[in-house]
Structures are given as structure tokens and as C-alpha cells.
């Protein structure tokens, strides 16, 4: 990999051990912090948004994911509720203490729309603008999200391009003025991924942290794509989550639903809200293990 040539703003120099990142809505998004964004892949109705936010609040989470503009393979698939759902999504987020919502935008007009509706409501919450894997090289969209600084960006790695190409795409965002970017791994399209939806690429978590100044996210839902369980009764999605966190992931983007079988998009990969507590417990074990590992190697390295 040719380091830094294609992403000079985002690259870190080899000797530099600084933990880079940013503060947003009073929350730390750094290369040594950890935030969980759980929520609906696609907003289907107001009740499910409320049930989801309520469950997040009950478990102490203050970030969420909510899909309103859905890029779908077929034009005959549910396309997302679009702008119609934004007022109640934002209002309910405020009601349940959700400070940041990761929300995909597929067109530059979605940025000003989100901003306008938030403002009309008195900014009860805020948004991390998500660039989906299908738009990983939509350079006009990347320039558009890069040309505003109201919202940070959650960039999802392109599922069929090289890591270098995805990093260069992020540089478009930074080059246009916004370097508050989280780089999210979400699996790579490959026939070898079968029976998973995508080939899980979370071994790249430490690579992104080493090469760039971006905090790194993981999306185990889209990576694994189904809720099968292993011999120990642990869902593959939980195991993939563990891999990413134990390797130092800084954020987790995950699909949950009050009643997964009725979800309108990616129903087979959503975690039932009733499993959320055990999932979070498992995550805490992994994060603690990560912190113990870094302490161990810090000690060895400084001997
Ligand atoms: C999503 O997070 O809802 C999504 C569509 O993800 P990706 O772009 O990674 O497929
Ligand atoms: Mn999806």
C-alpha cells in the first residue's frame, strides 16, 4: 500500500501516537473512545422508533442509527420513508436522550433537509451523516458532505474497492473542509463470504487506526448479514462484534428491531431488542479485554 500519497490530510505519520478524533454533541469520538450506535436499519413506523429509543435509553445508550433514505438493490423494494419520518425520529430522539443519530444520505439535498428539520424542532438531537458503501466513490456526494461542518461523517468502506481507494475517497471529504470522519468497516462483497452476507474485514480495524487519524467503526450486521448462532449459542453477529472490539474499534453500528421478522429492510440481520442487554454485556467484556491487551503490550513495549 502506497501510504499517504492519496490521503495526506487523513494520514498519520509512523512515529505519531496521538489519539485523533473530535468532540460532537458533548461526546468523544476518538481513536481511543468507544460509542455504540444501535437502531433501525430502516425506519418503518413511529411506534418502532419509540420502542427502540426507549430500549436504548433503558440500557444507557445515547447514540442510534436510523435509516430514512435507503439505497436498495431493486426499485421495487421499500425505499425508506424519507423526509416524512424525520420530524418524529428527531423529536423522539430528543425525548429519549439520543444525542447523535447515524443516518445515511444518498443525495446532497438530504443534508440541508436534515439541517432544516432539526432547526425547526429546536435541535433536539443531531446527526452523523452516513455515506453508504454503494456511494463510497460518489465523489460529488463526498464533496457535498465535506463542504459542510455542521455534521460529522460516517464513511462506510466501499465493498468492492481497495482499502486505499476508500481512504482516498475519505480524503475528498477532508479536502473539502470536514475532517470529522469515522471510517466504518462493514465487510467486503465476495462469494467466499458465504454463508455470511459479506466477508468480515475487521482485521483492518488496527490497520486504519495505524494509517490514519480517523476513529474506526464496525458494522457487524451488514458484515455477517444473518442471525445464525454458533455451537455455543452465540450469534455470528456477536462474534464478529467481539473481533472488532477486541482489536480496538471506536464505534459500533448495529441493526436492532423490536420485532425483527417484520422489519422492512434486512430483517434477517436485526438483533431483537430483547437480546440487547446480553449483547451489551458481551460488548463490555470485549472492550475490557481490549483495554487489558493494550495495557499488557504497553508494558512489554516499554520494558
Ligand atoms: C446501512 O447501514 O443501512 C447500509 C445500507 O449499509 P452499507 O452502506 O454498509 O450497505
Ligand atoms: Mn442494509
PDB file of C-alpha atoms and ligand atoms in Angstrom:
ATOM      1  CA  UNK A   1       0.000   0.000   0.000  1.00  0.00           C
ATOM      2  CA  UNK A   2       1.345   3.404  -1.015  1.00  0.00           C
ATOM      3  CA  UNK A   3       0.991   5.298   2.224  1.00  0.00           C
ATOM      4  CA  UNK A   4      -0.315   8.832   2.485  1.00  0.00           C
ATOM      5  CA  UNK A   5       0.066   9.960  -1.139  1.00  0.00           C
ATOM      6  CA  UNK A   6      -3.653   9.752  -1.769  1.00  0.00           C
ATOM      7  CA  UNK A   7      -4.765  10.891   1.667  1.00  0.00           C
ATOM      8  CA  UNK A   8      -2.254  13.395   3.082  1.00  0.00           C
ATOM      9  CA  UNK A   9      -4.750  15.159   5.363  1.00  0.00           C
ATOM     10  CA  UNK A  10      -6.024  11.964   6.940  1.00  0.00           C
ATOM     11  CA  UNK A  11      -2.740  10.052   7.137  1.00  0.00           C
ATOM     12  CA  UNK A  12      -0.850   9.741  10.388  1.00  0.00           C
ATOM     13  CA  UNK A  13       2.917   9.703  10.478  1.00  0.00           C
ATOM     14  CA  UNK A  14       4.513   6.496  11.714  1.00  0.00           C
ATOM     15  CA  UNK A  15       6.044   7.956  14.887  1.00  0.00           C
ATOM     16  CA  UNK A  16       2.884   9.804  15.881  1.00  0.00           C
ATOM     17  CA  UNK A  17       0.996   8.006  18.672  1.00  0.00           C
ATOM     18  CA  UNK A  18      -1.659  10.707  19.185  1.00  0.00           C
ATOM     19  CA  UNK A  19      -5.254   9.551  19.516  1.00  0.00           C
ATOM     20  CA  UNK A  20      -7.047  11.679  16.931  1.00  0.00           C
ATOM     21  CA  UNK A  21     -10.758  12.414  16.722  1.00  0.00           C
ATOM     22  CA  UNK A  22     -13.337  15.027  17.588  1.00  0.00           C
ATOM     23  CA  UNK A  23     -15.995  16.045  20.083  1.00  0.00           C
ATOM     24  CA  UNK A  24     -19.586  16.172  18.879  1.00  0.00           C
ATOM     25  CA  UNK A  25     -22.713  16.819  20.941  1.00  0.00           C
ATOM     26  CA  UNK A  26     -20.524  16.617  24.028  1.00  0.00           C
ATOM     27  CA  UNK A  27     -19.426  13.079  23.134  1.00  0.00           C
ATOM     28  CA  UNK A  28     -15.879  11.955  22.375  1.00  0.00           C
ATOM     29  CA  UNK A  29     -15.265  10.300  19.032  1.00  0.00           C
ATOM     30  CA  UNK A  30     -11.575   9.449  19.223  1.00  0.00           C
ATOM     31  CA  UNK A  31      -9.241   6.638  18.327  1.00  0.00           C
ATOM     32  CA  UNK A  32      -9.308   5.607  21.983  1.00  0.00           C
ATOM     33  CA  UNK A  33     -13.023   6.067  22.733  1.00  0.00           C
ATOM     34  CA  UNK A  34     -15.935   3.735  22.075  1.00  0.00           C
ATOM     35  CA  UNK A  35     -19.534   4.555  21.127  1.00  0.00           C
ATOM     36  CA  UNK A  36     -22.455   2.321  20.229  1.00  0.00           C
ATOM     37  CA  UNK A  37     -24.995   3.291  17.546  1.00  0.00           C
ATOM     38  CA  UNK A  38     -27.818   0.759  17.694  1.00  0.00           C
ATOM     39  CA  UNK A  39     -31.124   1.228  15.931  1.00  0.00           C
ATOM     40  CA  UNK A  40     -33.389   0.607  12.993  1.00  0.00           C
ATOM     41  CA  UNK A  41     -31.809  -0.240   9.652  1.00  0.00           C
ATOM     42  CA  UNK A  42     -34.850   1.429   8.109  1.00  0.00           C
ATOM     43  CA  UNK A  43     -37.499   3.435   9.918  1.00  0.00           C
ATOM     44  CA  UNK A  44     -40.819   1.624   9.372  1.00  0.00           C
ATOM     45  CA  UNK A  45     -43.173   3.388  11.773  1.00  0.00           C
ATOM     46  CA  UNK A  46     -43.231   5.782  14.712  1.00  0.00           C
ATOM     47  CA  UNK A  47     -44.033   3.088  17.272  1.00  0.00           C
ATOM     48  CA  UNK A  48     -40.915   1.091  16.430  1.00  0.00           C
ATOM     49  CA  UNK A  49     -38.762   4.216  16.570  1.00  0.00           C
ATOM     50  CA  UNK A  50     -40.125   4.965  20.035  1.00  0.00           C
ATOM     51  CA  UNK A  51     -39.737   1.363  21.281  1.00  0.00           C
ATOM     52  CA  UNK A  52     -36.151   1.352  20.023  1.00  0.00           C
ATOM     53  CA  UNK A  53     -35.153   4.683  21.587  1.00  0.00           C
ATOM     54  CA  UNK A  54     -36.831   3.658  24.831  1.00  0.00           C
ATOM     55  CA  UNK A  55     -34.795   0.430  24.918  1.00  0.00           C
ATOM     56  CA  UNK A  56     -31.577   2.334  24.172  1.00  0.00           C
ATOM     57  CA  UNK A  57     -32.247   4.759  26.999  1.00  0.00           C
ATOM     58  CA  UNK A  58     -33.038   1.882  29.385  1.00  0.00           C
ATOM     59  CA  UNK A  59     -29.619   0.366  28.649  1.00  0.00           C
ATOM     60  CA  UNK A  60     -27.774   3.677  28.942  1.00  0.00           C
ATOM     61  CA  UNK A  61     -27.069   4.265  25.247  1.00  0.00           C
ATOM     62  CA  UNK A  62     -27.202   7.790  23.836  1.00  0.00           C
ATOM     63  CA  UNK A  63     -26.482   7.227  20.129  1.00  0.00           C
ATOM     64  CA  UNK A  64     -28.588   5.468  17.496  1.00  0.00           C
ATOM     65  CA  UNK A  65     -28.835   4.511  13.852  1.00  0.00           C
ATOM     66  CA  UNK A  66     -31.968   5.277  11.824  1.00  0.00           C
ATOM     67  CA  UNK A  67     -32.360   4.784   8.076  1.00  0.00           C
ATOM     68  CA  UNK A  68     -34.722   7.141   6.264  1.00  0.00           C
ATOM     69  CA  UNK A  69     -33.196   7.208   2.778  1.00  0.00           C
ATOM     70  CA  UNK A  70     -32.456   3.628   1.792  1.00  0.00           C
ATOM     71  CA  UNK A  71     -30.326   2.678  -1.225  1.00  0.00           C
ATOM     72  CA  UNK A  72     -31.955  -0.568  -2.387  1.00  0.00           C
ATOM     73  CA  UNK A  73     -30.903  -3.102  -4.978  1.00  0.00           C
ATOM     74  CA  UNK A  74     -34.311  -3.090  -6.666  1.00  0.00           C
ATOM     75  CA  UNK A  75     -36.613  -0.121  -7.327  1.00  0.00           C
ATOM     76  CA  UNK A  76     -39.488  -2.391  -6.253  1.00  0.00           C
ATOM     77  CA  UNK A  77     -38.084  -2.757  -2.731  1.00  0.00           C
ATOM     78  CA  UNK A  78     -39.133  -0.477   0.134  1.00  0.00           C
ATOM     79  CA  UNK A  79     -37.128   2.708  -0.368  1.00  0.00           C
ATOM     80  CA  UNK A  80     -37.347   4.111   3.151  1.00  0.00           C
ATOM     81  CA  UNK A  81     -39.838   6.642   4.497  1.00  0.00           C
ATOM     82  CA  UNK A  82     -37.596   9.555   3.516  1.00  0.00           C
ATOM     83  CA  UNK A  83     -38.222  13.018   4.871  1.00  0.00           C
ATOM     84  CA  UNK A  84     -41.705  12.176   6.210  1.00  0.00           C
ATOM     85  CA  UNK A  85     -40.264  10.295   9.163  1.00  0.00           C
ATOM     86  CA  UNK A  86     -37.591  12.847  10.092  1.00  0.00           C
ATOM     87  CA  UNK A  87     -39.739  15.051  12.382  1.00  0.00           C
ATOM     88  CA  UNK A  88     -40.821  12.189  14.652  1.00  0.00           C
ATOM     89  CA  UNK A  89     -37.426  10.496  14.547  1.00  0.00           C
ATOM     90  CA  UNK A  90     -35.704  13.688  15.727  1.00  0.00           C
ATOM     91  CA  UNK A  91     -38.416  14.581  18.245  1.00  0.00           C
ATOM     92  CA  UNK A  92     -38.397  11.115  19.820  1.00  0.00           C
ATOM     93  CA  UNK A  93     -34.600  11.103  19.882  1.00  0.00           C
ATOM     94  CA  UNK A  94     -34.734  14.260  21.983  1.00  0.00           C
ATOM     95  CA  UNK A  95     -37.381  12.724  24.243  1.00  0.00           C
ATOM     96  CA  UNK A  96     -35.237   9.649  24.973  1.00  0.00           C
ATOM     97  CA  UNK A  97     -31.868  11.365  25.268  1.00  0.00           C
ATOM     98  CA  UNK A  98     -30.407  10.212  21.953  1.00  0.00           C
ATOM     99  CA  UNK A  99     -27.734  12.796  21.181  1.00  0.00           C
ATOM    100  CA  UNK A 100     -26.488  11.552  17.806  1.00  0.00           C
ATOM    101  CA  UNK A 101     -28.202   9.550  15.058  1.00  0.00           C
ATOM    102  CA  UNK A 102     -26.222   7.912  12.270  1.00  0.00           C
ATOM    103  CA  UNK A 103     -28.363   8.487   9.170  1.00  0.00           C
ATOM    104  CA  UNK A 104     -27.473   7.696   5.586  1.00  0.00           C
ATOM    105  CA  UNK A 105     -27.776  10.400   2.950  1.00  0.00           C
ATOM    106  CA  UNK A 106     -27.896   9.396  -0.695  1.00  0.00           C
ATOM    107  CA  UNK A 107     -28.278  12.866  -2.233  1.00  0.00           C
ATOM    108  CA  UNK A 108     -26.826  16.248  -1.290  1.00  0.00           C
ATOM    109  CA  UNK A 109     -30.318  17.721  -0.807  1.00  0.00           C
ATOM    110  CA  UNK A 110     -30.753  15.355   2.172  1.00  0.00           C
ATOM    111  CA  UNK A 111     -28.101  17.310   4.082  1.00  0.00           C
ATOM    112  CA  UNK A 112     -29.955  20.639   4.032  1.00  0.00           C
ATOM    113  CA  UNK A 113     -33.252  18.842   4.603  1.00  0.00           C
ATOM    114  CA  UNK A 114     -31.956  17.205   7.785  1.00  0.00           C
ATOM    115  CA  UNK A 115     -30.481  20.507   8.922  1.00  0.00           C
ATOM    116  CA  UNK A 116     -33.731  22.384   8.263  1.00  0.00           C
ATOM    117  CA  UNK A 117     -35.955  19.904  10.096  1.00  0.00           C
ATOM    118  CA  UNK A 118     -33.585  19.751  13.072  1.00  0.00           C
ATOM    119  CA  UNK A 119     -33.613  23.523  13.272  1.00  0.00           C
ATOM    120  CA  UNK A 120     -37.422  23.732  13.026  1.00  0.00           C
ATOM    121  CA  UNK A 121     -37.628  21.378  16.009  1.00  0.00           C
ATOM    122  CA  UNK A 122     -35.059  23.332  18.035  1.00  0.00           C
ATOM    123  CA  UNK A 123     -32.276  20.773  17.507  1.00  0.00           C
ATOM    124  CA  UNK A 124     -33.476  18.064  19.903  1.00  0.00           C
ATOM    125  CA  UNK A 125     -30.692  15.746  18.643  1.00  0.00           C
ATOM    126  CA  UNK A 126     -28.083  15.725  15.898  1.00  0.00           C
ATOM    127  CA  UNK A 127     -26.880  13.592  13.028  1.00  0.00           C
ATOM    128  CA  UNK A 128     -23.787  11.793  11.819  1.00  0.00           C
ATOM    129  CA  UNK A 129     -24.137  11.807   8.026  1.00  0.00           C
ATOM    130  CA  UNK A 130     -23.628   8.272   6.788  1.00  0.00           C
ATOM    131  CA  UNK A 131     -22.135   7.582   3.359  1.00  0.00           C
ATOM    132  CA  UNK A 132     -23.191   4.083   2.366  1.00  0.00           C
ATOM    133  CA  UNK A 133     -20.934   1.522   0.763  1.00  0.00           C
ATOM    134  CA  UNK A 134     -22.706   1.992  -2.581  1.00  0.00           C
ATOM    135  CA  UNK A 135     -21.753   5.674  -2.533  1.00  0.00           C
ATOM    136  CA  UNK A 136     -18.186   5.065  -1.402  1.00  0.00           C
ATOM    137  CA  UNK A 137     -16.903   6.661  -4.618  1.00  0.00           C
ATOM    138  CA  UNK A 138     -19.766   9.057  -5.318  1.00  0.00           C
ATOM    139  CA  UNK A 139     -17.350  11.969  -5.416  1.00  0.00           C
ATOM    140  CA  UNK A 140     -19.997  14.689  -5.762  1.00  0.00           C
ATOM    141  CA  UNK A 141     -21.757  13.422  -2.633  1.00  0.00           C
ATOM    142  CA  UNK A 142     -18.409  13.186  -0.833  1.00  0.00           C
ATOM    143  CA  UNK A 143     -17.631  16.794  -1.780  1.00  0.00           C
ATOM    144  CA  UNK A 144     -21.086  17.852  -0.582  1.00  0.00           C
ATOM    145  CA  UNK A 145     -20.758  16.285   2.869  1.00  0.00           C
ATOM    146  CA  UNK A 146     -17.197  17.601   3.039  1.00  0.00           C
ATOM    147  CA  UNK A 147     -18.318  21.161   2.282  1.00  0.00           C
ATOM    148  CA  UNK A 148     -20.345  21.483   5.489  1.00  0.00           C
ATOM    149  CA  UNK A 149     -19.154  21.286   9.072  1.00  0.00           C
ATOM    150  CA  UNK A 150     -22.464  21.086  10.919  1.00  0.00           C
ATOM    151  CA  UNK A 151     -22.426  17.270  10.848  1.00  0.00           C
ATOM    152  CA  UNK A 152     -19.531  14.796  11.077  1.00  0.00           C
ATOM    153  CA  UNK A 153     -19.376  11.915   8.609  1.00  0.00           C
ATOM    154  CA  UNK A 154     -19.651   8.164   8.990  1.00  0.00           C
ATOM    155  CA  UNK A 155     -17.958   6.798   5.876  1.00  0.00           C
ATOM    156  CA  UNK A 156     -18.646   3.159   5.068  1.00  0.00           C
ATOM    157  CA  UNK A 157     -15.875   1.373   3.254  1.00  0.00           C
ATOM    158  CA  UNK A 158     -16.613   0.502  -0.366  1.00  0.00           C
ATOM    159  CA  UNK A 159     -17.445  -3.203  -0.535  1.00  0.00           C
ATOM    160  CA  UNK A 160     -15.755  -3.803  -3.883  1.00  0.00           C
ATOM    161  CA  UNK A 161     -12.798  -1.398  -3.963  1.00  0.00           C
ATOM    162  CA  UNK A 162      -9.400  -1.429  -2.293  1.00  0.00           C
ATOM    163  CA  UNK A 163      -8.778  -0.008   1.151  1.00  0.00           C
ATOM    164  CA  UNK A 164      -6.516   2.598  -0.459  1.00  0.00           C
ATOM    165  CA  UNK A 165      -9.403   3.692  -2.720  1.00  0.00           C
ATOM    166  CA  UNK A 166     -11.756   4.043   0.240  1.00  0.00           C
ATOM    167  CA  UNK A 167      -9.159   6.088   2.147  1.00  0.00           C
ATOM    168  CA  UNK A 168      -8.646   8.319  -0.895  1.00  0.00           C
ATOM    169  CA  UNK A 169     -12.424   8.772  -1.081  1.00  0.00           C
ATOM    170  CA  UNK A 170     -12.442   9.918   2.564  1.00  0.00           C
ATOM    171  CA  UNK A 171      -9.759  12.417   1.667  1.00  0.00           C
ATOM    172  CA  UNK A 172     -12.321  14.119  -0.638  1.00  0.00           C
ATOM    173  CA  UNK A 173     -14.408  14.842   2.452  1.00  0.00           C
ATOM    174  CA  UNK A 174     -11.435  16.188   4.419  1.00  0.00           C
ATOM    175  CA  UNK A 175     -10.057  18.105   1.422  1.00  0.00           C
ATOM    176  CA  UNK A 176     -13.370  19.930   1.044  1.00  0.00           C
ATOM    177  CA  UNK A 177     -13.261  21.104   4.650  1.00  0.00           C
ATOM    178  CA  UNK A 178     -14.630  18.457   7.007  1.00  0.00           C
ATOM    179  CA  UNK A 179     -12.103  16.158   8.675  1.00  0.00           C
ATOM    180  CA  UNK A 180     -14.523  14.852  11.302  1.00  0.00           C
ATOM    181  CA  UNK A 181     -14.816  11.412   9.767  1.00  0.00           C
ATOM    182  CA  UNK A 182     -15.340   7.952  11.240  1.00  0.00           C
ATOM    183  CA  UNK A 183     -14.240   5.154   8.922  1.00  0.00           C
ATOM    184  CA  UNK A 184     -16.605   2.186   9.168  1.00  0.00           C
ATOM    185  CA  UNK A 185     -15.768  -1.380   8.160  1.00  0.00           C
ATOM    186  CA  UNK A 186     -18.814  -3.358   7.039  1.00  0.00           C
ATOM    187  CA  UNK A 187     -17.481  -6.409   5.232  1.00  0.00           C
ATOM    188  CA  UNK A 188     -16.444  -6.956   1.614  1.00  0.00           C
ATOM    189  CA  UNK A 189     -18.554  -8.413  -1.180  1.00  0.00           C
ATOM    190  CA  UNK A 190     -17.154 -11.839  -2.004  1.00  0.00           C
ATOM    191  CA  UNK A 191     -18.530 -15.237  -2.971  1.00  0.00           C
ATOM    192  CA  UNK A 192     -16.161 -16.619  -0.326  1.00  0.00           C
ATOM    193  CA  UNK A 193     -18.189 -14.875   2.378  1.00  0.00           C
ATOM    194  CA  UNK A 194     -20.953 -17.474   2.075  1.00  0.00           C
ATOM    195  CA  UNK A 195     -22.885 -18.229   4.364  1.00  0.00           C
ATOM    196  CA  UNK A 196     -22.297 -14.680   5.550  1.00  0.00           C
ATOM    197  CA  UNK A 197     -23.519 -11.713   3.580  1.00  0.00           C
ATOM    198  CA  UNK A 198     -20.055 -10.156   3.300  1.00  0.00           C
ATOM    199  CA  UNK A 199     -16.536 -11.223   4.127  1.00  0.00           C
ATOM    200  CA  UNK A 200     -15.827  -9.813   7.567  1.00  0.00           C
ATOM    201  CA  UNK A 201     -12.884  -7.408   7.354  1.00  0.00           C
ATOM    202  CA  UNK A 202     -12.487  -6.413  10.994  1.00  0.00           C
ATOM    203  CA  UNK A 203      -8.815  -7.404  10.990  1.00  0.00           C
ATOM    204  CA  UNK A 204      -8.445  -3.987   9.330  1.00  0.00           C
ATOM    205  CA  UNK A 205      -9.535  -2.124  12.490  1.00  0.00           C
ATOM    206  CA  UNK A 206      -5.937  -1.706  13.749  1.00  0.00           C
ATOM    207  CA  UNK A 207      -4.727  -1.026  10.207  1.00  0.00           C
ATOM    208  CA  UNK A 208      -6.984   2.032   9.773  1.00  0.00           C
ATOM    209  CA  UNK A 209      -6.025   3.308  13.230  1.00  0.00           C
ATOM    210  CA  UNK A 210      -2.347   2.919  12.330  1.00  0.00           C
ATOM    211  CA  UNK A 211      -2.564   4.505   8.870  1.00  0.00           C
ATOM    212  CA  UNK A 212      -4.954   7.369   9.535  1.00  0.00           C
ATOM    213  CA  UNK A 213      -6.258   9.907  12.026  1.00  0.00           C
ATOM    214  CA  UNK A 214      -9.784   8.521  11.778  1.00  0.00           C
ATOM    215  CA  UNK A 215     -11.637   6.696  14.548  1.00  0.00           C
ATOM    216  CA  UNK A 216     -12.750   3.295  13.245  1.00  0.00           C
ATOM    217  CA  UNK A 217     -16.247   1.859  13.279  1.00  0.00           C
ATOM    218  CA  UNK A 218     -17.528  -1.646  12.619  1.00  0.00           C
ATOM    219  CA  UNK A 219     -20.911  -2.739  11.290  1.00  0.00           C
ATOM    220  CA  UNK A 220     -21.239  -6.436  12.150  1.00  0.00           C
ATOM    221  CA  UNK A 221     -24.893  -6.507  10.998  1.00  0.00           C
ATOM    222  CA  UNK A 222     -24.113  -5.788   7.360  1.00  0.00           C
ATOM    223  CA  UNK A 223     -20.875  -7.776   7.510  1.00  0.00           C
ATOM    224  CA  UNK A 224     -22.453 -11.031   8.739  1.00  0.00           C
ATOM    225  CA  UNK A 225     -25.974 -10.435   7.467  1.00  0.00           C
ATOM    226  CA  UNK A 226     -27.879 -13.139   9.339  1.00  0.00           C
ATOM    227  CA  UNK A 227     -28.635 -14.127  12.882  1.00  0.00           C
ATOM    228  CA  UNK A 228     -27.335 -17.717  12.868  1.00  0.00           C
ATOM    229  CA  UNK A 229     -25.800 -18.918  16.149  1.00  0.00           C
ATOM    230  CA  UNK A 230     -22.635 -20.931  16.717  1.00  0.00           C
ATOM    231  CA  UNK A 231     -22.289 -24.154  18.738  1.00  0.00           C
ATOM    232  CA  UNK A 232     -22.013 -22.120  21.936  1.00  0.00           C
ATOM    233  CA  UNK A 233     -25.324 -20.449  21.090  1.00  0.00           C
ATOM    234  CA  UNK A 234     -23.566 -17.146  20.365  1.00  0.00           C
ATOM    235  CA  UNK A 235     -24.855 -15.355  17.226  1.00  0.00           C
ATOM    236  CA  UNK A 236     -22.236 -14.879  14.467  1.00  0.00           C
ATOM    237  CA  UNK A 237     -23.001 -11.147  14.640  1.00  0.00           C
ATOM    238  CA  UNK A 238     -21.944 -11.130  18.301  1.00  0.00           C
ATOM    239  CA  UNK A 239     -18.723 -12.996  17.467  1.00  0.00           C
ATOM    240  CA  UNK A 240     -17.888 -10.559  14.666  1.00  0.00           C
ATOM    241  CA  UNK A 241     -18.627  -7.663  17.029  1.00  0.00           C
ATOM    242  CA  UNK A 242     -16.213  -9.210  19.529  1.00  0.00           C
ATOM    243  CA  UNK A 243     -13.468  -9.446  16.898  1.00  0.00           C
ATOM    244  CA  UNK A 244     -13.800  -5.780  16.004  1.00  0.00           C
ATOM    245  CA  UNK A 245     -13.948  -4.505  19.569  1.00  0.00           C
ATOM    246  CA  UNK A 246     -11.103  -6.611  20.886  1.00  0.00           C
ATOM    247  CA  UNK A 247      -8.998  -5.179  18.054  1.00  0.00           C
ATOM    248  CA  UNK A 248      -9.759  -1.600  19.117  1.00  0.00           C
ATOM    249  CA  UNK A 249     -12.884  -0.455  17.253  1.00  0.00           C
ATOM    250  CA  UNK A 250     -14.076   3.018  18.281  1.00  0.00           C
ATOM    251  CA  UNK A 251     -17.681   2.761  17.267  1.00  0.00           C
ATOM    252  CA  UNK A 252     -20.254   0.098  16.609  1.00  0.00           C
ATOM    253  CA  UNK A 253     -23.116   0.473  14.142  1.00  0.00           C
ATOM    254  CA  UNK A 254     -25.699  -2.248  14.611  1.00  0.00           C
ATOM    255  CA  UNK A 255     -29.213  -3.113  13.450  1.00  0.00           C
ATOM    256  CA  UNK A 256     -31.792  -3.764  16.172  1.00  0.00           C
ATOM    257  CA  UNK A 257     -35.585  -4.034  15.895  1.00  0.00           C
ATOM    258  CA  UNK A 258     -38.492  -4.539  18.314  1.00  0.00           C
ATOM    259  CA  UNK A 259     -39.768  -7.392  16.102  1.00  0.00           C
ATOM    260  CA  UNK A 260     -37.075  -8.347  13.545  1.00  0.00           C
ATOM    261  CA  UNK A 261     -39.250 -10.648  11.418  1.00  0.00           C
ATOM    262  CA  UNK A 262     -41.440  -7.667  10.479  1.00  0.00           C
ATOM    263  CA  UNK A 263     -38.537  -5.337   9.595  1.00  0.00           C
ATOM    264  CA  UNK A 264     -38.887  -3.971   6.061  1.00  0.00           C
ATOM    265  CA  UNK A 265     -35.156  -3.987   5.268  1.00  0.00           C
ATOM    266  CA  UNK A 266     -32.530  -6.609   6.190  1.00  0.00           C
ATOM    267  CA  UNK A 267     -34.900  -8.336   8.636  1.00  0.00           C
ATOM    268  CA  UNK A 268     -32.680 -11.441   8.913  1.00  0.00           C
ATOM    269  CA  UNK A 269     -29.783  -9.483  10.448  1.00  0.00           C
ATOM    270  CA  UNK A 270     -31.540  -7.358  13.073  1.00  0.00           C
ATOM    271  CA  UNK A 271     -30.998  -8.107  16.759  1.00  0.00           C
ATOM    272  CA  UNK A 272     -34.204  -8.358  18.766  1.00  0.00           C
ATOM    273  CA  UNK A 273     -34.419  -5.623  21.405  1.00  0.00           C
ATOM    274  CA  UNK A 274     -34.898  -8.398  23.949  1.00  0.00           C
ATOM    275  CA  UNK A 275     -31.320  -9.565  23.166  1.00  0.00           C
ATOM    276  CA  UNK A 276     -29.854  -6.065  23.539  1.00  0.00           C
ATOM    277  CA  UNK A 277     -28.889  -6.378  27.177  1.00  0.00           C
ATOM    278  CA  UNK A 278     -26.889  -9.591  26.748  1.00  0.00           C
ATOM    279  CA  UNK A 279     -25.286  -8.132  23.607  1.00  0.00           C
ATOM    280  CA  UNK A 280     -24.154  -5.054  25.546  1.00  0.00           C
ATOM    281  CA  UNK A 281     -22.839  -7.233  28.337  1.00  0.00           C
ATOM    282  CA  UNK A 282     -20.799  -9.247  25.823  1.00  0.00           C
ATOM    283  CA  UNK A 283     -19.525  -5.979  24.295  1.00  0.00           C
ATOM    284  CA  UNK A 284     -18.370  -4.760  27.699  1.00  0.00           C
ATOM    285  CA  UNK A 285     -16.387  -7.984  28.186  1.00  0.00           C
ATOM    286  CA  UNK A 286     -14.699  -7.403  24.800  1.00  0.00           C
ATOM    287  CA  UNK A 287     -13.922  -3.732  25.422  1.00  0.00           C
ATOM    288  CA  UNK A 288     -12.398  -4.584  28.806  1.00  0.00           C
ATOM    289  CA  UNK A 289     -10.343  -7.331  27.139  1.00  0.00           C
ATOM    290  CA  UNK A 290      -9.122  -4.790  24.571  1.00  0.00           C
ATOM    291  CA  UNK A 291      -8.075  -2.389  27.339  1.00  0.00           C
ATOM    292  CA  UNK A 292      -6.263  -5.191  29.187  1.00  0.00           C
ATOM    293  CA  UNK A 293      -4.466  -6.181  25.990  1.00  0.00           C
ATOM    294  CA  UNK A 294      -3.280  -2.632  25.315  1.00  0.00           C
ATOM    295  CA  UNK A 295      -2.055  -2.333  28.914  1.00  0.00           C
ATOM    296  CA  UNK A 296      -0.154  -5.614  28.556  1.00  0.00           C
ATOM    297  CA  UNK A 297       1.580  -4.609  25.340  1.00  0.00           C
ATOM    298  CA  UNK A 298       2.286  -1.111  26.603  1.00  0.00           C
ATOM    299  CA  UNK A 299       4.172  -2.720  29.488  1.00  0.00           C
ATOM    300  CA  UNK A 300       6.088  -5.120  27.237  1.00  0.00           C
ATOM    301  CA  UNK A 301       6.950  -2.382  24.745  1.00  0.00           C
ATOM    302  CA  UNK A 302       8.345  -0.049  27.427  1.00  0.00           C
ATOM    303  CA  UNK A 303      10.447  -2.674  29.187  1.00  0.00           C
TER     304      UNK A 303
HETATM  305  C1  LIG B   1     -26.862   0.696   6.236  1.00  0.00           C
HETATM  306  O1  LIG B   1     -26.062   0.881   7.169  1.00  0.00           O
HETATM  307  O2  LIG B   1     -28.086   0.767   6.360  1.00  0.00           O
HETATM  308  C2  LIG B   1     -26.330   0.335   4.924  1.00  0.00           C
HETATM  309  C3  LIG B   1     -27.093   0.351   3.834  1.00  0.00           C
HETATM  310  O3  LIG B   1     -25.043  -0.041   4.978  1.00  0.00           O
HETATM  311  P1  LIG B   1     -23.999  -0.269   3.780  1.00  0.00           P
HETATM  312  O4  LIG B   1     -23.943   1.007   3.027  1.00  0.00           O
HETATM  313  O5  LIG B   1     -22.749  -0.617   4.501  1.00  0.00           O
HETATM  314  O6  LIG B   1     -24.556  -1.416   2.977  1.00  0.00           O
HETATM  315 MN1  LIG B   2     -28.793  -2.519   4.653  1.00  0.00          MN
END
